[in-house]
XYZ file of N, CA and C in Angstrom:
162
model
N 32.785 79.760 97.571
C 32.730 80.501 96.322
C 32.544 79.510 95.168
N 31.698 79.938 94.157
C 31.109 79.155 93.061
C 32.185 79.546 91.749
N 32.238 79.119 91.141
C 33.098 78.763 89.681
C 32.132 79.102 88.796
N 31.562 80.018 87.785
C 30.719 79.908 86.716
C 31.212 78.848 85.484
N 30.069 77.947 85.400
C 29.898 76.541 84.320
C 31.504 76.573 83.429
N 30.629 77.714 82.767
C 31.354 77.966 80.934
C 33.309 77.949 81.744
N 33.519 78.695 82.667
C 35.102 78.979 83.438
C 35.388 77.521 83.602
N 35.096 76.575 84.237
C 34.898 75.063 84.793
C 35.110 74.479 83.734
N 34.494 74.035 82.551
C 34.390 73.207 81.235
C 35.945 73.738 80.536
N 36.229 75.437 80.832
C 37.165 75.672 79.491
C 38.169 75.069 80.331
N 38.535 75.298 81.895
C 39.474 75.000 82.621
C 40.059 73.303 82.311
N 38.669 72.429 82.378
C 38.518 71.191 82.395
C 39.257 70.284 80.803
N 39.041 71.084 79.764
C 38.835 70.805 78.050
C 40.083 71.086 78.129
N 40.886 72.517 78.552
C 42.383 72.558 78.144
C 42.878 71.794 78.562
N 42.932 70.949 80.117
C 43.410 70.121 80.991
C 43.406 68.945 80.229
N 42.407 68.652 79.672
C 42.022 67.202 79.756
C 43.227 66.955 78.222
N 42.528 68.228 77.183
C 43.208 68.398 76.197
C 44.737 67.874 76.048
N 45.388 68.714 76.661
C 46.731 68.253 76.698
C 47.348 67.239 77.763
N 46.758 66.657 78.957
C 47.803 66.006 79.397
C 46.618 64.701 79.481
N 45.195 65.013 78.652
C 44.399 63.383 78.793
C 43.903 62.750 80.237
N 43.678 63.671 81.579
C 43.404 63.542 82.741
C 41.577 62.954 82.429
N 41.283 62.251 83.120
C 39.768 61.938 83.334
C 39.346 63.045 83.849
N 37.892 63.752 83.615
C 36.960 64.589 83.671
C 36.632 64.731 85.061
N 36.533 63.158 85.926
C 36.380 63.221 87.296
C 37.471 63.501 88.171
N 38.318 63.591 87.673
C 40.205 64.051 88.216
C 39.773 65.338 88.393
N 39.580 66.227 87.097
C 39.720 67.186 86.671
C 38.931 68.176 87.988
N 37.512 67.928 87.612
C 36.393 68.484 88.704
C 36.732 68.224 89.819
N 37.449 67.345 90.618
C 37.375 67.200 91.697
C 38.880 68.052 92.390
N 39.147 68.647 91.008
C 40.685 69.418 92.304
C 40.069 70.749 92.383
N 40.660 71.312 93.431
C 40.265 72.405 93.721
C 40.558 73.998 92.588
N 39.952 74.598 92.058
C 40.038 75.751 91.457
C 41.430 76.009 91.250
N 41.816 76.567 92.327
C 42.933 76.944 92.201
C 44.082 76.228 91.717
N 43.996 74.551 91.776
C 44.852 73.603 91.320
C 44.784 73.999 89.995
N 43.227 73.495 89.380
C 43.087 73.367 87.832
C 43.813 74.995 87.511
N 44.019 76.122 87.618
C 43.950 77.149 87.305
C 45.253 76.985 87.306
N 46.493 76.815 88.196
C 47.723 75.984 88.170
C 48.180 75.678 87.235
N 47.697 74.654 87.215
C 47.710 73.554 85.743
C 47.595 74.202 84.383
N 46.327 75.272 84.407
C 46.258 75.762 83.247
C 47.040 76.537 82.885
N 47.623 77.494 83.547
C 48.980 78.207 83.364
C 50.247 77.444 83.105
N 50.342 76.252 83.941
C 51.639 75.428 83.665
C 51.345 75.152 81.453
N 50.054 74.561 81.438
C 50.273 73.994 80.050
C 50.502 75.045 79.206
N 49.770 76.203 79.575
C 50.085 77.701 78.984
C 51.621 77.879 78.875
N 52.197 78.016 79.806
C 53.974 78.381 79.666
C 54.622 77.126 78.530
N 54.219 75.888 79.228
C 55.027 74.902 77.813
C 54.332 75.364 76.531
N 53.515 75.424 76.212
C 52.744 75.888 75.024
C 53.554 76.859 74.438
N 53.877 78.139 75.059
C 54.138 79.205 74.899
C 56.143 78.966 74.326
N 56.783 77.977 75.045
C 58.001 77.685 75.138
C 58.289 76.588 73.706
N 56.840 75.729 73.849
C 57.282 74.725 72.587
C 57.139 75.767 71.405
N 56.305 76.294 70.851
C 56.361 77.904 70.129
C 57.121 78.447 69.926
N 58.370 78.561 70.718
C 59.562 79.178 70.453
C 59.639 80.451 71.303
N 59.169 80.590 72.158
C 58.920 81.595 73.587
C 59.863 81.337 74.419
N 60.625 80.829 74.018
C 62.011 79.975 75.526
C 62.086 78.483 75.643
N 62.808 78.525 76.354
C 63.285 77.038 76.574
C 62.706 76.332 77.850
N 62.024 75.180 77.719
C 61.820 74.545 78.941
C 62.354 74.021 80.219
């Protein structure tokens, strides 16, 4: 199963965004990792905000 581009780049930009991972890190984990990840930075995001406590 294929990943469409634009899904891949935003996955990649938030990642890279907040925790500064290399681009070739990034692409090379599997979907479901990066998608992981993107939810993990989502919840601290959501918690540093004042959404709860970490």
């Amino acid at each position: 199963m294929t990943h469409p581009a634009g899904r891949l780049r935003e996955e990649v930009a938030y990642i890279a965004y907040h925790f500064h991972w290399a681009y070739t890190d990034l692409v090379a984990l599997p979907h479901g990792e990066r998608r992981a990840w993107v939810r993990e930075i989502a919840r601290i995001n959501t918690q540093l905000a004042g959404g709860g406590s970490l």
